[in-house]
Tab-separated table of C-alpha atoms and ligand atoms in Angstrom:
chain	number	residue	atom	x	y	z
K	20	MET	CA	-6.653	-34.675	-21.866
K	21	LEU	CA	-8.019	-37.877	-21.603
K	22	SER	CA	-11.432	-38.913	-22.589
K	23	LYS	CA	-11.275	-42.900	-21.997
K	24	VAL	CA	-10.389	-45.691	-19.339
K	25	LEU	CA	-6.793	-46.927	-19.125
K	26	LEU	CA	-5.707	-50.349	-17.650
K	27	VAL	CA	-2.361	-50.446	-16.606
K	28	SER	CA	-0.247	-53.693	-15.333
K	29	SER	CA	3.549	-54.454	-13.972
K	30	PRO	CA	5.382	-57.034	-12.525
K	31	GLY	CA	6.807	-58.204	-8.920
K	32	LYS	CA	10.464	-58.994	-9.174
K	33	VAL	CA	12.755	-61.778	-7.298
K	34	ILE	CA	16.365	-61.116	-6.701
K	35	LEU	CA	18.121	-63.551	-8.179
K	36	HIS	CA	21.487	-62.147	-6.286
K	37	GLY	CA	22.357	-58.849	-4.654
K	38	GLU	CA	19.854	-57.546	-2.771
K	39	HIS	CA	21.302	-55.163	-0.020
K	40	ALA	CA	24.539	-54.829	-1.702
K	41	VAL	CA	22.694	-53.304	-4.607
K	42	VAL	CA	21.863	-50.462	-2.179
K	43	HIS	CA	26.025	-49.801	-1.745
K	44	GLY	CA	26.531	-49.708	-5.464
K	45	LYS	CA	27.038	-53.511	-6.220
K	46	VAL	CA	25.549	-55.417	-8.938
K	47	ALA	CA	21.484	-56.894	-8.672
K	48	LEU	CA	21.093	-59.966	-10.878
K	49	ALA	CA	16.829	-59.479	-10.919
K	50	VAL	CA	14.102	-60.988	-13.155
K	51	ALA	CA	10.016	-59.967	-13.267
K	52	LEU	CA	7.643	-62.342	-11.850
K	53	ASN	CA	4.414	-63.986	-13.707
K	54	LEU	CA	2.367	-62.145	-10.914
K	55	ARG	CA	1.345	-58.265	-11.322
K	56	THR	CA	-0.382	-55.468	-10.066
K	57	PHE	CA	-3.186	-53.878	-12.505
K	58	LEU	CA	-4.578	-50.449	-12.338
K	59	ARG	CA	-7.899	-48.988	-14.341
K	60	LEU	CA	-7.807	-45.388	-14.692
K	61	GLN	CA	-10.809	-43.603	-15.284
K	62	PRO	CA	-11.355	-40.241	-16.449
K	63	GLN	CA	-14.243	-38.035	-14.052
K	64	SER	CA	-15.797	-34.581	-14.280
K	65	ASN	CA	-16.821	-34.203	-10.156
K	66	GLY	CA	-13.708	-32.241	-9.596
K	67	LYS	CA	-11.797	-34.793	-7.381
K	68	VAL	CA	-9.022	-37.458	-7.879
K	69	SER	CA	-10.185	-40.766	-6.144
K	70	LEU	CA	-7.715	-43.615	-5.213
K	71	ASN	CA	-9.573	-47.061	-4.715
K	72	LEU	CA	-7.372	-49.989	-2.987
K	73	PRO	CA	-10.173	-52.711	-3.330
K	74	ASN	CA	-7.068	-55.391	-1.768
K	75	ILE	CA	-7.408	-53.844	1.775
K	76	GLY	CA	-10.758	-51.203	1.545
K	77	VAL	CA	-9.108	-48.060	1.036
K	78	THR	CA	-10.780	-45.382	-0.960
K	79	GLN	CA	-9.682	-42.077	-0.671
K	80	ALA	CA	-10.404	-38.858	-2.766
K	81	TRP	CA	-8.939	-35.104	-3.190
K	82	ASP	CA	-10.288	-32.348	-4.532
K	83	VAL	CA	-8.407	-31.327	-7.950
K	84	ALA	CA	-8.539	-27.680	-6.995
K	85	ARG	CA	-6.335	-28.078	-3.594
K	86	LEU	CA	-3.977	-30.602	-5.471
K	87	GLN	CA	-0.348	-29.083	-6.050
K	88	LEU	CA	1.523	-29.853	-9.199
K	89	LEU	CA	4.937	-30.236	-9.970
K	90	ASP	CA	7.559	-30.915	-12.695
K	91	THR	CA	10.617	-33.111	-12.937
K	92	SER	CA	13.201	-30.431	-12.389
K	93	PHE	CA	13.569	-31.444	-8.949
K	94	MET	CA	14.436	-34.786	-10.268
K	95	GLU	CA	17.207	-33.418	-12.404
K	96	GLN	CA	18.485	-31.504	-9.308
K	97	GLY	CA	18.528	-34.463	-7.346
K	98	ASP	CA	17.176	-32.438	-4.393
K	99	PHE	CA	14.380	-34.596	-3.604
K	100	PRO	CA	13.614	-34.433	-0.029
K	101	ALA	CA	13.877	-38.202	0.695
K	102	PRO	CA	12.619	-39.377	4.157
K	103	GLY	CA	14.448	-40.393	6.810
K	104	PRO	CA	13.715	-43.056	9.233
K	105	GLY	CA	11.084	-41.686	12.077
K	106	ASN	CA	11.340	-38.028	10.547
K	107	PRO	CA	8.799	-37.967	7.740
K	108	PRO	CA	9.219	-35.135	5.781
K	109	ASP	CA	7.049	-32.178	5.234
K	110	PHE	CA	6.114	-32.851	1.527
K	111	ARG	CA	4.224	-29.469	1.664
K	112	LYS	CA	7.396	-27.804	1.500
K	113	LEU	CA	7.140	-28.468	-2.055
K	114	GLY	CA	4.373	-26.297	-2.823
K	115	GLN	CA	1.939	-23.612	-1.313
K	116	THR	CA	-1.204	-25.556	-1.849
K	117	GLN	CA	-1.679	-29.484	-0.483
K	118	SER	CA	0.167	-31.817	-3.107
K	119	LEU	CA	-1.107	-35.547	-3.459
K	120	ASN	CA	0.273	-38.569	-2.684
K	121	LEU	CA	-0.925	-42.096	-4.222
K	122	VAL	CA	1.451	-43.916	-2.211
K	123	PRO	CA	0.287	-46.044	0.548
K	124	GLY	CA	2.399	-45.911	3.268
K	125	PRO	CA	3.869	-45.947	6.325
K	126	ARG	CA	4.514	-49.756	5.596
K	127	LEU	CA	4.048	-51.003	2.119
K	128	SER	CA	1.380	-50.865	-0.975
K	129	LEU	CA	-1.220	-53.177	-2.036
K	130	GLY	CA	-3.011	-55.866	0.159
K	131	THR	CA	-4.127	-56.747	3.975
K	132	SER	CA	-2.387	-54.198	5.927
K	133	PRO	CA	-4.081	-52.421	8.021
K	134	SER	CA	-1.686	-49.670	8.448
K	135	VAL	CA	-1.797	-48.269	4.666
K	136	LEU	CA	-2.429	-44.582	4.747
K	137	VAL	CA	-2.811	-41.783	1.931
K	138	ARG	CA	-0.512	-39.467	3.093
K	139	GLU	CA	0.168	-36.183	1.410
K	140	SER	CA	3.350	-36.192	-1.128
K	141	HIS	CA	5.056	-35.077	-3.733
K	142	PHE	CA	4.126	-38.439	-6.196
K	143	ALA	CA	1.417	-38.583	-8.244
K	144	PRO	CA	0.244	-36.217	-10.735
K	145	ALA	CA	3.252	-34.297	-10.580
K	146	CYS	CA	3.821	-34.941	-14.152
K	147	CYS	CA	0.655	-32.992	-15.010
K	148	ARG	CA	0.389	-29.205	-15.785
K	149	ALA	CA	-3.694	-29.453	-15.299
K	150	LEU	CA	-4.971	-32.101	-13.316
K	151	PRO	CA	-7.632	-34.143	-14.653
K	152	SER	CA	-10.636	-35.366	-12.498
K	153	LEU	CA	-9.927	-39.174	-12.369
K	154	ASP	CA	-11.049	-42.063	-10.535
K	155	ILE	CA	-8.018	-44.680	-9.896
K	156	THR	CA	-8.501	-48.299	-8.532
K	157	VAL	CA	-5.032	-50.782	-8.114
K	158	TRP	CA	-5.322	-54.418	-7.272
K	159	SER	CA	-2.737	-56.863	-7.129
K	160	GLU	CA	-1.659	-60.387	-7.706
K	161	LEU	CA	1.503	-59.778	-5.589
K	162	PRO	CA	1.401	-60.098	-1.876
K	163	PRO	CA	2.440	-56.905	0.034
K	164	GLY	CA	5.824	-57.036	2.166
K	165	ALA	CA	7.075	-60.243	1.262
K	166	GLY	CA	10.321	-59.151	-1.164
K	167	LEU	CA	8.307	-59.310	-4.128
K	168	GLY	CA	8.189	-55.469	-5.400
K	169	SER	CA	4.653	-54.666	-4.698
K	170	SER	CA	5.326	-51.323	-3.781
K	171	ALA	CA	7.081	-50.954	-7.078
K	172	ALA	CA	4.839	-52.488	-9.363
K	173	TYR	CA	2.109	-49.908	-7.697
K	174	SER	CA	4.501	-47.101	-8.086
K	175	VAL	CA	5.182	-47.930	-11.824
K	176	CYS	CA	1.642	-48.657	-12.906
K	177	LEU	CA	0.370	-45.084	-11.467
K	178	ALA	CA	3.369	-43.752	-13.073
K	179	ALA	CA	2.783	-44.845	-16.017
K	180	ALA	CA	-1.179	-44.205	-15.976
K	181	LEU	CA	-0.873	-40.826	-14.976
K	182	LEU	CA	1.848	-39.783	-17.502
K	183	THR	CA	-0.720	-41.258	-20.273
K	184	ALA	CA	-3.240	-39.443	-18.985
K	185	CYS	CA	-1.747	-36.350	-18.809
K	186	GLU	CA	-0.349	-36.688	-22.277
K	187	ASP	CA	3.410	-36.572	-20.924
K	188	ILE	CA	3.733	-39.682	-22.936
K	189	PRO	CA	1.302	-41.340	-25.703
K	190	ASN	CA	-0.841	-44.096	-25.065
K	191	PRO	CA	0.731	-47.043	-26.618
K	192	LEU	CA	-2.145	-49.211	-27.439
K	193	GLU	CA	-3.198	-49.489	-30.900
K	194	ASP	CA	-7.000	-50.212	-32.206
K	195	SER	CA	-7.264	-54.093	-32.114
K	196	VAL	CA	-4.253	-54.726	-30.103
K	197	HIS	CA	-4.971	-56.016	-26.485
K	198	THR	CA	-1.950	-55.124	-25.089
K	199	SER	CA	1.212	-52.767	-25.933
K	200	ARG	CA	4.425	-51.157	-24.167
K	201	TRP	CA	6.088	-48.093	-24.508
K	202	SER	CA	9.246	-46.522	-26.138
K	203	GLU	CA	12.398	-46.938	-24.464
K	204	GLU	CA	12.246	-43.296	-23.824
K	205	ASP	CA	8.778	-43.319	-22.490
K	206	LEU	CA	9.958	-46.248	-20.055
K	207	GLN	CA	12.803	-43.994	-18.989
K	208	LEU	CA	10.405	-41.382	-17.857
K	209	ILE	CA	7.973	-43.690	-15.952
K	210	ASN	CA	10.886	-45.274	-14.320
K	211	LYS	CA	12.264	-41.989	-12.866
K	212	TRP	CA	8.286	-41.262	-11.754
K	213	ALA	CA	8.122	-44.572	-9.963
K	214	PHE	CA	11.331	-44.336	-8.312
K	215	GLN	CA	10.383	-41.430	-6.793
K	216	GLY	CA	7.186	-43.040	-5.159
K	217	GLU	CA	9.824	-45.741	-3.779
K	218	ARG	CA	11.805	-43.641	-2.422
K	219	VAL	CA	8.513	-42.137	-0.487
K	220	ILE	CA	7.979	-45.646	0.731
K	221	HIS	CA	11.236	-46.829	1.328
K	222	GLY	CA	13.758	-44.014	2.163
K	223	ASN	CA	16.617	-45.027	0.488
K	224	PRO	CA	16.011	-47.607	-2.584
K	225	SER	CA	18.386	-48.826	-4.791
K	226	GLY	CA	15.608	-48.787	-7.446
K	227	VAL	CA	16.370	-52.073	-8.800
K	228	ASP	CA	12.521	-53.087	-8.081
K	229	ASN	CA	11.389	-50.202	-10.150
K	230	ALA	CA	13.331	-50.626	-12.972
K	231	VAL	CA	12.275	-54.801	-13.189
K	232	SER	CA	9.092	-53.812	-12.828
K	233	THR	CA	8.972	-51.200	-15.473
K	234	TRP	CA	11.528	-53.011	-18.199
K	235	GLY	CA	10.621	-56.569	-17.157
K	236	GLY	CA	12.725	-59.586	-18.353
K	237	ALA	CA	15.893	-60.225	-16.581
K	238	LEU	CA	18.148	-57.647	-15.697
K	239	ARG	CA	21.437	-56.397	-14.177
K	240	TYR	CA	21.413	-53.412	-12.236
K	241	GLN	CA	24.220	-50.979	-10.652
K	242	GLN	CA	24.067	-47.672	-9.454
K	243	GLY	CA	20.955	-47.005	-11.654
K	244	LYS	CA	22.362	-48.637	-14.747
K	245	ILE	CA	20.136	-51.346	-16.360
K	246	SER	CA	21.366	-53.909	-18.977
K	247	SER	CA	18.901	-56.535	-19.542
K	248	LEU	CA	20.451	-59.985	-19.599
K	249	ASP	CA	19.614	-61.209	-22.812
K	250	ARG	CA	21.167	-64.640	-23.042
K	251	THR	CA	19.161	-66.287	-19.777
K	252	PRO	CA	18.122	-69.812	-19.550
K	253	ALA	CA	14.533	-70.667	-18.616
K	254	LEU	CA	15.106	-71.039	-15.201
K	255	GLN	CA	12.219	-73.022	-12.792
K	256	ILE	CA	11.631	-71.557	-9.469
K	257	LEU	CA	9.938	-72.299	-6.088
K	258	LEU	CA	8.685	-69.046	-4.755
K	259	THR	CA	7.761	-69.308	-0.806
K	260	ASN	CA	6.049	-66.502	1.148
K	261	THR	CA	6.874	-66.941	5.200
K	262	LYS	CA	4.183	-64.511	5.373
K	263	VAL	CA	6.843	-63.062	8.072
K	264	PRO	CA	6.036	-59.618	8.092
K	265	ARG	CA	8.674	-56.865	7.625
K	266	SER	CA	9.700	-53.637	6.956
K	267	THR	CA	12.427	-52.760	3.828
K	268	LYS	CA	13.183	-49.352	5.079
K	269	ALA	CA	14.173	-50.768	8.241
K	270	LEU	CA	16.142	-53.812	7.131
K	271	VAL	CA	18.109	-51.678	4.651
K	272	ALA	CA	19.096	-49.096	7.346
K	273	GLY	CA	19.738	-52.253	9.217
K	274	VAL	CA	22.743	-53.036	6.832
K	275	ARG	CA	23.712	-49.779	6.917
K	276	ASN	CA	24.482	-49.309	9.983
K	277	ARG	CA	26.223	-52.553	10.146
K	278	LEU	CA	28.619	-51.262	7.699
K	279	ILE	CA	29.203	-48.246	9.574
K	280	LYS	CA	29.899	-49.957	12.464
K	281	PHE	CA	32.180	-53.046	11.427
K	282	PRO	CA	33.401	-51.766	8.065
K	283	ASP	CA	36.231	-53.629	7.701
K	284	ILE	CA	33.832	-57.212	7.854
K	285	VAL	CA	30.778	-55.706	6.075
K	286	GLU	CA	32.430	-54.296	2.968
K	287	PRO	CA	34.029	-57.672	2.082
K	288	LEU	CA	30.805	-59.472	2.065
K	289	LEU	CA	29.075	-57.092	0.185
K	290	THR	CA	31.835	-57.384	-2.280
K	291	SER	CA	31.416	-61.129	-2.066
K	292	VAL	CA	27.676	-60.708	-2.791
K	293	ASP	CA	29.199	-58.759	-5.907
K	294	ALA	CA	31.395	-61.331	-7.100
K	295	ILE	CA	28.008	-63.881	-6.462
K	296	SER	CA	26.346	-62.068	-8.954
K	297	ALA	CA	29.199	-61.349	-11.927
K	298	GLU	CA	29.875	-65.739	-11.267
K	299	CYS	CA	25.835	-65.891	-11.706
K	300	GLU	CA	25.736	-63.508	-14.561
K	301	HIS	CA	28.453	-65.646	-16.418
K	302	VAL	CA	26.917	-69.313	-15.641
K	303	LEU	CA	23.560	-68.122	-17.033
K	304	GLY	CA	25.194	-66.876	-19.952
K	305	GLU	CA	26.893	-70.350	-20.615
K	306	MET	CA	23.562	-72.082	-19.605
K	307	ALA	CA	21.897	-70.345	-22.238
K	308	SER	CA	24.686	-71.105	-25.117
K	309	ALA	CA	26.045	-74.648	-24.115
K	310	PRO	CA	23.834	-75.916	-21.140
K	311	ALA	CA	25.136	-78.764	-18.981
K	312	PRO	CA	23.830	-80.357	-15.778
K	313	GLU	CA	26.881	-79.468	-13.616
K	314	GLN	CA	25.895	-75.414	-14.216
K	315	TYR	CA	22.875	-75.995	-11.810
K	316	LEU	CA	25.366	-77.057	-9.295
K	317	VAL	CA	27.324	-74.031	-9.519
K	318	LEU	CA	23.996	-71.915	-9.146
K	319	GLU	CA	23.237	-74.168	-6.354
K	320	GLU	CA	26.621	-73.198	-4.601
K	321	LEU	CA	26.252	-69.733	-5.140
K	322	ILE	CA	22.643	-69.363	-3.584
K	323	ASP	CA	23.866	-71.542	-0.518
K	324	MET	CA	26.995	-68.879	-0.003
K	325	ASN	CA	24.654	-65.652	-0.756
K	326	GLN	CA	22.488	-66.957	2.051
K	327	HIS	CA	25.155	-67.322	4.850
K	328	HIS	CA	26.308	-63.571	3.704
K	329	LEU	CA	22.818	-62.409	3.880
K	330	ASN	CA	22.299	-64.074	7.296
K	331	ALA	CA	25.685	-61.944	8.218
K	332	LEU	CA	24.384	-59.040	7.183
K	333	GLY	CA	21.633	-59.527	9.740
K	334	VAL	CA	18.859	-60.131	7.503
K	335	GLY	CA	17.938	-63.345	7.891
K	336	HIS	CA	15.210	-64.718	10.155
K	337	ALA	CA	14.234	-68.138	11.827
K	338	SER	CA	11.725	-68.561	9.245
K	339	LEU	CA	13.820	-68.062	6.405
K	340	ASP	CA	16.266	-70.563	8.262
K	341	GLN	CA	13.400	-72.995	8.146
K	342	LEU	CA	12.561	-72.574	4.625
K	343	CYS	CA	16.095	-73.579	3.709
K	344	ARG	CA	16.292	-76.471	6.165
K	345	VAL	CA	12.980	-78.130	4.870
K	346	THR	CA	14.314	-77.834	0.815
K	347	ALA	CA	17.738	-79.081	1.617
K	348	ALA	CA	16.705	-82.026	3.158
K	349	HIS	CA	14.380	-82.592	-0.280
K	350	GLY	CA	17.971	-81.772	-1.977
K	351	LEU	CA	17.080	-78.225	-3.257
K	352	HIS	CA	18.721	-74.741	-2.287
K	353	SER	CA	17.249	-71.723	-0.920
K	354	LYS	CA	17.983	-68.013	-0.152
K	355	LEU	CA	15.880	-65.286	0.720
K	356	THR	CA	14.883	-62.877	-1.753
K	357	GLY	CA	14.187	-59.148	-1.361
K	358	ALA	CA	14.750	-57.388	2.104
K	359	GLY	CA	14.893	-60.510	3.655
K	360	GLY	CA	13.780	-60.472	7.785
K	361	GLY	CA	11.178	-63.029	6.725
K	362	GLY	CA	8.946	-62.255	3.419
K	363	CYS	CA	10.150	-64.696	0.551
K	364	GLY	CA	12.565	-67.130	-0.389
K	365	ILE	CA	13.767	-68.459	-3.855
K	366	THR	CA	14.669	-72.259	-4.226
K	367	LEU	CA	16.642	-73.549	-7.825
K	368	LEU	CA	14.408	-76.403	-8.994
K	369	ARG	CA	16.916	-78.128	-11.294
K	370	PRO	CA	15.059	-79.424	-14.811
K	371	ASP	CA	16.099	-82.779	-14.090
K	372	LEU	CA	13.768	-82.849	-10.857
K	373	GLU	CA	11.123	-84.955	-10.806
K	374	GLN	CA	7.687	-83.642	-10.054
K	375	ASP	CA	6.638	-85.832	-6.827
K	376	LYS	CA	9.894	-84.617	-5.154
K	377	VAL	CA	8.732	-80.939	-6.162
K	378	GLU	CA	5.087	-81.637	-4.447
K	379	ALA	CA	6.676	-83.488	-1.479
K	380	THR	CA	8.640	-79.943	-0.564
K	381	LYS	CA	5.800	-77.726	-1.376
K	382	GLN	CA	3.718	-79.799	1.250
K	383	ALA	CA	6.983	-79.819	3.610
K	384	LEU	CA	6.727	-75.589	2.936
K	385	ALA	CA	3.230	-75.866	3.299
K	386	ALA	CA	3.170	-77.732	7.052
K	387	CYS	CA	5.502	-74.952	8.000
K	388	GLY	CA	2.115	-72.811	7.542
K	389	PHE	CA	4.415	-71.234	4.146
K	390	ASP	CA	2.415	-70.011	0.571
K	391	CYS	CA	4.444	-71.705	-2.337
K	392	TRP	CA	4.205	-71.243	-5.734
K	393	GLU	CA	6.269	-72.838	-8.789
K	394	THR	CA	7.236	-69.580	-10.925
K	395	SER	CA	8.225	-69.034	-14.235
K	396	ILE	CA	10.630	-65.907	-14.610
K	397	GLY	CA	11.190	-63.040	-17.236
K	398	ALA	CA	7.559	-61.661	-17.495
K	399	PRO	CA	7.243	-58.405	-19.565
K	400	GLY	CA	7.277	-55.240	-17.779
K	401	VAL	CA	4.881	-52.337	-17.524
K	402	SER	CA	1.803	-52.562	-20.471
K	403	MET	CA	-1.182	-51.215	-21.495
K	404	HIS	CA	-4.309	-53.207	-21.906
K	405	SER	CA	-7.591	-53.014	-23.757
K	406	ALA	CA	-10.131	-53.141	-21.054
K	407	THR	CA	-11.648	-56.533	-23.276
K	408	SER	CA	-8.297	-58.010	-22.982
K	409	LEU	CA	-8.363	-58.403	-19.224
K	410	GLU	CA	-11.843	-58.364	-18.661
K	411	GLY	CA	-11.881	-60.960	-15.844
K	412	HIS	CA	-8.961	-59.328	-14.234
K	413	VAL	CA	-10.953	-55.603	-13.998
K	414	ARG	CA	-14.018	-57.433	-12.887
K	415	GLN	CA	-12.299	-58.865	-10.094
K	416	GLY	CA	-10.206	-55.888	-9.461
K	417	LEU	CA	-13.545	-53.560	-9.088
K	418	GLY	CA	-14.913	-56.173	-6.698
K	419	ILE	CA	-17.865	-57.186	-9.386
K	420	LEU	CA	-17.601	-60.925	-9.268
D	524	LIG	C1	14.300	-54.696	-2.193
D	524	LIG	O1	13.439	-55.541	-2.740
D	524	LIG	C2	15.890	-54.935	-2.495
D	524	LIG	C3	16.858	-54.293	-1.669
D	524	LIG	O2	18.291	-54.350	-2.187
D	524	LIG	C4	16.748	-52.761	-1.236
D	524	LIG	C5	16.790	-52.013	-2.621
D	524	LIG	O3	17.665	-52.103	-3.450
D	524	LIG	O4	16.090	-50.834	-2.581
D	524	LIG	C6	16.870	-54.754	-0.049
């Protein structure tokens, strides 16, 4: 059983195209962000599992003896009881004793939401046969509830750390190495468990967010099939958080209802979003091998068309319209990313763009009350770190700084 401290991190994500459509079997193109969630797991001998979320001031502890451990068979059978809207599942039905959920809910993951609870559920050390006594601390650079995959990054870190602590997967970190990643097979298992965490939080997620957080880089995702986009140019993106809170679960349910109500209208929209993703993937491939300025014009057109489709699906918001207007006034093109309804938008930054134009756009967005960052995309997926390699982060996460 584990004897030393584990330090795990995983990235948030940005969806370039395909949000919502991906829930209905279409393609999503998603990339890992260079904003991460960190988890520190420390073995204990106090007979408890303790969860500490310093970003939001939550601390919770359970007696190890009272926790129910599950194996992975329910995942293979596909009979995991996904919670329905307004109908929280009775996870205790999964076992005779109390089971553990380290998933904050009902709204989202790490951050400032006061509604974060620690509920009972099936998740977390379900991978283990004998549950060790542990202290778990999680902190994040990702704003919660903003469409950047903060809940998925949380679930991925938790799954990776607990599977490692229970020796279901090896610790990939070798002596004298600062950061290591797991084998493909181990990543598959981490992703599977993280997806179950996402289901607890979001009800019926597509799985794209946890896949990007697990593998990192740039991915094409369709119905659980993940392939990495090998040939991608180094896109620069302005990421803007409108700070308007929203619920992914409610927005996904809203699109589903619209599809049921108007199938002949909504299905073609989803098909069109799928075609946008396909065109974008094609152009990104061309840009990587034979870059030409016209390709950015195509990417901008695709962004505009998709943003209109997302509005027609009912996941727009006045704040996102404002974001698009402000960036359009500076000659730039934007769309929402993630679930929409507020949250974040992305703006493509052409390589020929002068920095003072970018700064002017950022200032105009800040004047609307939005936060924005220039980001590079394609960060590495879930990773194990030596404590010394991230000393500053650990100290900050533990509130020592
Ligand atoms: C959320 O980041 C993306 C959605 O497509 C939901 C999902 O894929 O689960 C809106």
